[in-house]
Amino acid sequence: MTAVRGPKTPTPEPPPGTAPGPTAEATPGPAPATAPGTGRPPRVVTGRLVRTRSGGLSVLVRGRAAAVTAGLLAALVAVMGVSLTTGDFDLSVGEVVRALTGDESGPADFVVNTLRMPRLVTALCVGAALAVSGAILQSITGNPLGSPDIIGFTNGSAVGALVVIVVLHGSMTQIAVGALAGGLATALAVHLLMLGRGIQGFRLVVVGIGVSALLLAVNSYLITRATFQEALEAQAWLIGSLGNRLWTHAQAIGLAVAVLLPLALLLSRRLAMVEMGDTTAMALGVDVARTRTVLLLVAVALAAFATAVTGPIWFVALAAPQVARRLTRSAGPALLPSALMGAVMLAVSDLAVQRLFAPALLPVGTATGCVGGLYLVCLLVTESRKSRA
């Protein structure tokens, strides 16, 4: 049987003088070279989507980020083991475990629970707080120099704490409140200076550097107005030290981290969207202004509580987030790896100053300052080369 074919529909010819164009079914063109509103290449999120059997929960698991997090946890456990077992009074792992569980008495219990453990817990919490604060600020500003010690929030917290130490002669709790008030007042001052211009970008870094220089002069003035003993105490505090830290210090910073770190992690998804640009973030349903304000308050509070407990410890907030992001190759802010990296960096720095320079009582701020200064020079050279390219 012969198949009957209908009349062939003629293909419309283009008008004279025009080149034939693609049809409606043509393959779309390449993706835009930059993400909307950022001027940077669009971020590509890769990973494995894991769902529960009920289908109610889905989690994006990135293999490299998970491996780096596991490696940092292992490094953290190793540093804790070395810190608790070595020193002027060496202990075995069994003695440390028994002391921590309350089954050990005598010198081992005193060394572990009174001398070493409070100092170690304080170092871990302060390092995590500073690193997360730096990661949030660097993400908000889109600038690797956007950290609390560069922008001036750390110096603002130091001014508040010095006022309590030198003028009010306050307690540890009052020093913490003063440092928090100083940090928040600095954030408010920076916000007012940038009113109507948005809290993002290179402008925030420049304004913050100017405010930081002004606050550093205020710190120097407060020290000159103090008595000799108060000036020594204030100057020692300004270097940043973990020496003679007790459980009251560890509990204060531990409570702050326990409250603020989950809040930061909860907002990390919105923070990653804000990094894509205001237009894209608002199109995805993110209230950009409110998200930036809340995250800025969280970052300031973390830096302020850390400064109140140990004094200003420089460059952890600057370096830890960048190292964590480079290791994970994460498109987002990588807050959890940054927290672990900051804890490991500060704990290793404190362990180094205790073991390498014994019996001298060297503050940990000197170690982080030396290493961080070299990192800052390398970062500035790298950014300068990028701007020339």
Short mmCIF file of C-alpha atoms in Angstrom, two decimals:
data_model
loop_
_atom_site.label_atom_id
_atom_site.label_comp_id
_atom_site.label_asym_id
_atom_site.label_seq_id
_atom_site.Cartn_x
_atom_site.Cartn_y
_atom_site.Cartn_z
CA MET A 1 0.00 0.00 0.00
CA THR A 2 1.30 3.35 -0.96
CA ALA A 3 1.55 5.90 1.83
CA VAL A 4 -0.32 9.10 1.18
CA ARG A 5 1.64 12.23 2.04
CA GLY A 6 0.10 15.60 2.64
CA PRO A 7 1.33 18.75 1.05
CA LYS A 8 4.72 19.87 2.25
CA THR A 9 4.60 23.09 4.21
CA PRO A 10 7.04 25.51 2.64
CA THR A 11 9.72 27.01 4.82
CA PRO A 12 9.34 30.79 4.93
CA GLU A 13 12.16 32.59 3.22
CA PRO A 14 13.87 35.52 4.95
CA PRO A 15 13.17 38.96 3.54
CA PRO A 16 15.52 40.07 0.82
CA GLY A 17 18.73 41.61 2.04
CA THR A 18 18.74 39.90 5.44
CA ALA A 19 20.93 37.03 6.68
CA PRO A 20 19.16 33.85 7.75
CA GLY A 21 18.86 33.77 11.58
CA PRO A 22 18.42 30.95 14.05
CA THR A 23 15.02 29.39 14.58
CA ALA A 24 13.16 29.34 17.88
CA GLU A 25 14.51 25.88 18.66
CA ALA A 26 18.13 26.97 18.34
CA THR A 27 20.53 26.19 21.18
CA PRO A 28 20.82 29.16 23.55
CA GLY A 29 24.06 31.10 23.60
CA PRO A 30 26.81 30.78 26.19
CA ALA A 31 26.26 31.74 29.81
CA PRO A 32 27.03 35.33 30.79
CA ALA A 33 30.68 35.99 31.54
CA THR A 34 29.92 37.63 34.86
CA ALA A 35 27.41 37.15 37.64
CA PRO A 36 24.70 39.82 37.80
CA GLY A 37 25.72 42.86 39.81
CA THR A 38 29.17 41.56 40.77
CA GLY A 39 31.45 41.90 37.77
CA ARG A 40 32.88 38.47 38.68
CA PRO A 41 32.51 35.07 36.97
CA PRO A 42 29.33 33.24 38.05
CA ARG A 43 29.78 30.69 40.81
CA VAL A 44 29.12 27.07 40.00
CA VAL A 45 27.93 24.96 42.95
CA THR A 46 28.97 21.33 42.71
CA GLY A 47 28.41 18.48 45.10
CA ARG A 48 26.21 15.52 45.82
CA LEU A 49 22.56 15.90 46.85
CA VAL A 50 21.67 13.51 49.67
CA ARG A 51 17.98 12.93 50.48
CA THR A 52 16.30 11.09 53.31
CA ARG A 53 13.95 8.20 52.55
CA SER A 54 10.94 10.32 53.37
CA GLY A 55 12.17 12.97 50.96
CA GLY A 56 11.69 15.72 53.52
CA LEU A 57 15.35 16.66 53.89
CA SER A 58 18.01 17.26 51.29
CA VAL A 59 21.61 18.22 51.98
CA LEU A 60 24.24 19.27 49.47
CA VAL A 61 27.46 17.46 50.36
CA ARG A 62 30.70 18.71 48.82
CA GLY A 63 33.35 16.04 48.91
CA ARG A 64 36.37 18.33 49.13
CA ALA A 65 34.83 20.51 51.82
CA ALA A 66 33.87 17.43 53.84
CA ALA A 67 37.41 16.03 53.52
CA VAL A 68 38.98 19.33 54.60
CA THR A 69 36.59 19.56 57.57
CA ALA A 70 37.47 16.02 58.63
CA GLY A 71 41.18 16.81 58.30
CA LEU A 72 40.82 19.94 60.41
CA LEU A 73 38.94 17.99 63.07
CA ALA A 74 41.75 15.42 63.14
CA ALA A 75 44.34 18.20 63.43
CA LEU A 76 42.29 19.76 66.23
CA VAL A 77 42.25 16.49 68.19
CA ALA A 78 45.99 16.09 67.68
CA VAL A 79 46.73 19.62 68.91
CA MET A 80 44.51 19.09 71.94
CA GLY A 81 46.32 15.86 72.76
CA VAL A 82 49.76 17.45 72.53
CA SER A 83 48.68 20.51 74.52
CA LEU A 84 47.24 18.45 77.38
CA THR A 85 49.98 15.83 77.63
CA THR A 86 53.21 17.80 77.16
CA GLY A 87 54.86 20.62 79.08
CA ASP A 88 56.84 21.03 82.28
CA PHE A 89 54.76 18.21 83.76
CA ASP A 90 54.32 15.46 81.14
CA LEU A 91 51.23 13.27 81.33
CA SER A 92 50.04 10.17 79.55
CA VAL A 93 46.84 10.05 77.52
CA GLY A 94 45.28 7.81 80.14
CA GLU A 95 46.03 10.28 82.93
CA VAL A 96 44.50 13.11 80.91
CA VAL A 97 41.35 11.10 80.20
CA ARG A 98 40.99 10.10 83.85
CA ALA A 99 41.50 13.71 84.94
CA LEU A 100 38.82 14.92 82.52
CA THR A 101 36.35 12.28 83.70
CA GLY A 102 37.04 12.96 87.39
CA ASP A 103 38.77 9.64 88.08
CA GLU A 104 42.21 11.21 88.63
CA SER A 105 43.30 13.26 91.61
CA GLY A 106 46.48 14.98 92.69
CA PRO A 107 48.92 16.81 90.39
CA ALA A 108 47.45 15.43 87.16
CA ASP A 109 43.97 16.72 87.99
CA PHE A 110 45.34 20.18 88.86
CA VAL A 111 47.51 20.42 85.73
CA VAL A 112 44.75 19.32 83.35
CA ASN A 113 41.62 20.91 84.79
CA THR A 114 43.09 24.09 86.30
CA LEU A 115 46.06 25.01 84.10
CA ARG A 116 45.82 23.48 80.64
CA MET A 117 42.18 22.78 79.81
CA PRO A 118 40.77 26.29 80.45
CA ARG A 119 43.54 27.81 78.36
CA LEU A 120 42.97 25.31 75.54
CA VAL A 121 39.19 25.77 75.50
CA THR A 122 39.64 29.54 75.47
CA ALA A 123 42.08 29.29 72.55
CA LEU A 124 39.75 27.08 70.51
CA CYS A 125 36.68 29.25 71.09
CA VAL A 126 38.50 32.54 70.49
CA GLY A 127 40.10 31.22 67.30
CA ALA A 128 36.74 29.99 65.99
CA ALA A 129 35.01 33.27 66.89
CA LEU A 130 37.63 35.44 65.18
CA ALA A 131 37.71 33.26 62.06
CA VAL A 132 33.92 33.26 61.61
CA SER A 133 33.83 37.02 62.22
CA GLY A 134 36.47 37.50 59.53
CA ALA A 135 34.73 35.14 57.11
CA ILE A 136 31.44 37.04 57.43
CA LEU A 137 33.04 40.45 56.96
CA GLN A 138 35.15 39.31 54.01
CA SER A 139 32.04 37.88 52.38
CA ILE A 140 29.97 41.02 53.00
CA THR A 141 32.67 43.36 51.67
CA GLY A 142 33.85 41.07 48.89
CA ASN A 143 37.40 41.92 49.95
CA PRO A 144 40.01 39.63 51.59
CA LEU A 145 41.10 42.60 53.74
CA GLY A 146 37.66 42.82 55.32
CA SER A 147 38.38 41.47 58.80
CA PRO A 148 37.57 42.95 62.23
CA ASP A 149 41.19 43.81 63.03
CA ILE A 150 41.64 45.69 59.73
CA ILE A 151 38.25 47.42 59.63
CA GLY A 152 38.56 48.60 63.24
CA PHE A 153 36.04 46.55 65.19
CA THR A 154 38.80 44.92 67.24
CA ASN A 155 40.26 48.30 68.18
CA GLY A 156 36.77 49.50 69.08
CA SER A 157 36.34 46.54 71.41
CA ALA A 158 39.76 47.30 72.88
CA VAL A 159 38.73 50.89 73.59
CA GLY A 160 35.63 49.72 75.45
CA ALA A 161 37.62 47.19 77.46
CA LEU A 162 40.38 49.71 78.28
CA VAL A 163 37.84 52.21 79.55
CA VAL A 164 36.60 49.56 81.98
CA ILE A 165 40.14 48.53 82.99
CA VAL A 166 41.70 51.99 83.34
CA VAL A 167 38.79 54.24 84.27
CA LEU A 168 36.17 52.02 85.93
CA HIS A 169 38.47 49.29 87.34
CA GLY A 170 35.81 46.73 86.46
CA SER A 171 35.59 42.96 86.71
CA MET A 172 35.87 40.36 83.96
CA THR A 173 32.14 40.56 83.23
CA GLN A 174 32.27 44.34 83.01
CA ILE A 175 35.29 44.15 80.69
CA ALA A 176 33.33 41.83 78.39
CA VAL A 177 30.36 44.21 78.38
CA GLY A 178 32.67 47.15 77.70
CA ALA A 179 34.35 45.35 74.81
CA LEU A 180 30.98 44.44 73.30
CA ALA A 181 29.75 48.02 73.67
CA GLY A 182 32.95 49.35 72.07
CA GLY A 183 32.67 46.99 69.12
CA LEU A 184 29.00 47.81 68.53
CA ALA A 185 29.70 51.56 68.84
CA THR A 186 32.46 51.22 66.23
CA ALA A 187 30.14 49.35 63.88
CA LEU A 188 27.52 52.08 64.34
CA ALA A 189 30.10 54.79 63.62
CA VAL A 190 31.23 53.05 60.42
CA HIS A 191 27.60 52.59 59.39
CA LEU A 192 26.84 56.29 59.94
CA LEU A 193 29.91 57.30 57.94
CA MET A 194 28.64 55.18 55.05
CA LEU A 195 24.98 56.09 55.42
CA GLY A 196 23.19 55.91 52.08
CA ARG A 197 26.14 54.27 50.32
CA GLY A 198 25.69 50.63 51.37
CA ILE A 199 27.87 48.55 53.69
CA GLN A 200 29.84 46.66 51.10
CA GLY A 201 32.91 46.76 48.96
CA PHE A 202 36.20 48.56 49.07
CA ARG A 203 34.65 51.69 50.60
CA LEU A 204 33.88 49.85 53.87
CA VAL A 205 37.49 48.67 54.14
CA VAL A 206 38.88 52.17 53.60
CA VAL A 207 36.49 53.77 56.10
CA GLY A 208 37.23 51.01 58.59
CA ILE A 209 40.98 51.52 58.31
CA GLY A 210 40.54 55.21 59.07
CA VAL A 211 38.33 54.50 62.08
CA SER A 212 40.83 51.87 63.27
CA ALA A 213 43.68 54.40 63.20
CA LEU A 214 41.60 56.86 65.21
CA LEU A 215 40.71 54.23 67.82
CA LEU A 216 44.35 53.18 68.11
CA ALA A 217 45.17 56.77 69.08
CA VAL A 218 42.40 56.65 71.70
CA ASN A 219 43.92 53.46 73.14
CA SER A 220 47.30 55.16 73.44
CA TYR A 221 45.72 58.17 75.14
CA LEU A 222 43.97 55.96 77.71
CA ILE A 223 47.25 54.24 78.56
CA THR A 224 49.03 57.59 79.06
CA ARG A 225 46.32 58.68 81.51
CA ALA A 226 46.59 55.49 83.59
CA THR A 227 48.82 54.78 86.56
CA PHE A 228 52.03 52.85 86.04
CA GLN A 229 50.53 49.55 87.19
CA GLU A 230 47.34 50.05 85.16
CA ALA A 231 49.39 50.98 82.10
CA LEU A 232 51.42 47.76 82.41
CA GLU A 233 48.25 45.72 82.78
CA ALA A 234 46.57 47.44 79.84
CA GLN A 235 49.61 47.13 77.58
CA ALA A 236 49.95 43.43 78.40
CA TRP A 237 46.25 42.98 77.60
CA LEU A 238 46.60 44.83 74.28
CA ILE A 239 49.21 42.34 73.06
CA GLY A 240 46.73 39.46 73.30
CA SER A 241 47.49 36.58 75.62
CA LEU A 242 46.05 33.24 76.71
CA GLY A 243 48.14 33.04 79.87
CA ASN A 244 46.42 32.61 83.24
CA ARG A 245 43.04 31.96 81.64
CA LEU A 246 40.53 30.32 83.98
CA TRP A 247 37.22 28.56 83.50
CA THR A 248 35.41 31.89 83.84
CA HIS A 249 37.11 33.08 80.65
CA ALA A 250 36.47 29.79 78.86
CA GLN A 251 32.80 29.75 79.87
CA ALA A 252 32.26 33.36 78.74
CA ILE A 253 33.64 32.88 75.24
CA GLY A 254 32.19 29.36 75.03
CA LEU A 255 28.69 30.68 75.69
CA ALA A 256 29.13 33.44 73.11
CA VAL A 257 30.29 30.94 70.47
CA ALA A 258 27.50 28.50 71.35
CA VAL A 259 24.89 31.21 70.70
CA LEU A 260 26.39 33.16 67.80
CA LEU A 261 28.06 30.43 65.72
CA PRO A 262 24.84 28.45 65.03
CA LEU A 263 23.15 31.73 64.07
CA ALA A 264 25.95 32.47 61.60
CA LEU A 265 25.74 28.96 60.15
CA LEU A 266 21.97 29.32 59.84
CA LEU A 267 22.44 32.48 57.78
CA SER A 268 25.34 31.13 55.70
CA ARG A 269 23.07 30.20 52.78
CA ARG A 270 21.74 33.76 52.58
CA LEU A 271 25.28 35.06 52.91
CA ALA A 272 26.32 32.99 49.91
CA MET A 273 23.42 34.48 47.92
CA VAL A 274 24.42 38.01 48.93
CA GLU A 275 27.89 37.27 47.52
CA MET A 276 26.27 36.75 44.12
CA GLY A 277 25.18 40.38 44.03
CA ASP A 278 22.28 42.42 45.34
CA THR A 279 20.15 41.96 42.23
CA THR A 280 20.50 38.19 42.16
CA ALA A 281 20.02 37.85 45.92
CA MET A 282 16.82 39.93 45.88
CA ALA A 283 15.55 37.90 42.91
CA LEU A 284 16.05 34.77 45.04
CA GLY A 285 13.96 36.27 47.83
CA VAL A 286 16.72 37.48 50.17
CA ASP A 287 16.26 40.71 52.13
CA VAL A 288 19.77 41.97 51.43
CA ALA A 289 19.78 44.95 53.81
CA ARG A 290 18.41 42.98 56.76
CA THR A 291 20.72 40.01 56.10
CA ARG A 292 23.80 42.25 55.98
CA THR A 293 22.77 44.04 59.17
CA VAL A 294 22.18 40.85 61.16
CA LEU A 295 25.40 39.24 59.93
CA LEU A 296 27.34 42.41 60.69
CA LEU A 297 26.02 42.36 64.27
CA VAL A 298 26.98 38.68 64.62
CA ALA A 299 30.49 39.36 63.31
CA VAL A 300 30.98 42.33 65.64
CA ALA A 301 29.70 40.40 68.65
CA LEU A 302 32.02 37.43 67.96
CA ALA A 303 35.06 39.69 67.60
CA ALA A 304 34.08 41.71 70.69
CA PHE A 305 33.68 38.71 72.99
CA ALA A 306 36.93 37.20 71.74
CA THR A 307 38.75 40.50 72.34
CA ALA A 308 37.25 40.83 75.82
CA VAL A 309 38.58 37.42 76.88
CA THR A 310 42.12 37.52 75.49
CA GLY A 311 42.76 41.03 74.24
CA PRO A 312 43.28 41.81 70.54
CA ILE A 313 44.78 38.80 68.75
CA TRP A 314 45.69 39.98 65.29
CA PHE A 315 45.44 38.36 61.85
CA VAL A 316 43.57 35.15 62.81
CA ALA A 317 40.37 36.70 61.48
CA LEU A 318 42.25 37.82 58.36
CA ALA A 319 44.08 34.63 57.44
CA ALA A 320 41.93 31.72 58.65
CA PRO A 321 38.90 32.32 56.34
CA GLN A 322 41.11 32.74 53.27
CA VAL A 323 43.10 29.58 54.00
CA ALA A 324 39.89 27.62 54.62
CA ARG A 325 38.30 28.85 51.39
CA ARG A 326 41.39 27.99 49.36
CA LEU A 327 41.57 24.50 50.85
CA THR A 328 37.88 23.75 50.31
CA ARG A 329 37.66 25.63 47.00
CA SER A 330 34.23 26.64 48.20
CA ALA A 331 32.06 29.05 46.27
CA GLY A 332 30.47 30.27 49.51
CA PRO A 333 31.87 31.69 52.75
CA ALA A 334 32.74 28.23 54.25
CA LEU A 335 31.97 29.24 57.83
CA LEU A 336 32.41 25.83 59.47
CA PRO A 337 35.84 25.12 57.91
CA SER A 338 36.83 28.69 58.77
CA ALA A 339 35.86 28.16 62.43
CA LEU A 340 37.90 24.96 62.61
CA MET A 341 40.84 26.60 60.84
CA GLY A 342 40.80 29.53 63.27
CA ALA A 343 40.67 27.18 66.27
CA VAL A 344 43.59 25.12 64.94
CA MET A 345 45.68 28.20 64.06
CA LEU A 346 45.31 29.82 67.47
CA ALA A 347 45.81 26.57 69.39
CA VAL A 348 48.96 25.75 67.38
CA SER A 349 50.28 29.31 67.85
CA ASP A 350 49.72 29.12 71.61
CA LEU A 351 51.36 25.70 71.77
CA ALA A 352 54.34 27.03 69.83
CA VAL A 353 54.94 30.00 72.13
CA GLN A 354 54.65 27.72 75.17
CA ARG A 355 57.06 25.05 73.97
CA LEU A 356 59.54 26.86 71.71
CA PHE A 357 60.17 29.88 73.93
CA ALA A 358 59.94 28.30 77.38
CA PRO A 359 60.54 29.37 80.09
CA ALA A 360 59.77 32.84 78.67
CA LEU A 361 56.07 33.76 78.95
CA LEU A 362 55.54 34.99 75.41
CA PRO A 363 51.97 36.17 74.58
CA VAL A 364 50.29 34.36 71.72
CA GLY A 365 49.54 37.71 70.06
CA THR A 366 53.21 38.11 69.18
CA ALA A 367 53.22 34.81 67.27
CA THR A 368 50.01 35.52 65.35
CA GLY A 369 51.25 39.06 64.66
CA CYS A 370 54.51 37.84 63.11
CA VAL A 371 52.90 35.13 60.98
CA GLY A 372 49.91 37.31 60.10
CA GLY A 373 52.14 40.21 59.08
CA LEU A 374 53.92 37.99 56.56
CA TYR A 375 50.57 36.73 55.31
CA LEU A 376 49.29 40.31 54.92
CA VAL A 377 52.34 41.25 52.83
CA CYS A 378 51.81 38.20 50.58
CA LEU A 379 48.10 39.02 50.28
CA LEU A 380 48.78 42.63 49.28
CA VAL A 381 51.35 41.52 46.69
CA THR A 382 48.88 38.98 45.26
CA GLU A 383 46.04 41.50 45.07
CA SER A 384 48.38 44.03 43.44
CA ARG A 385 49.33 41.51 40.74
CA LYS A 386 45.67 40.70 40.12
CA SER A 387 44.82 44.38 39.68
CA ARG A 388 47.63 44.76 37.09
CA ALA A 389 46.60 41.68 35.13
#
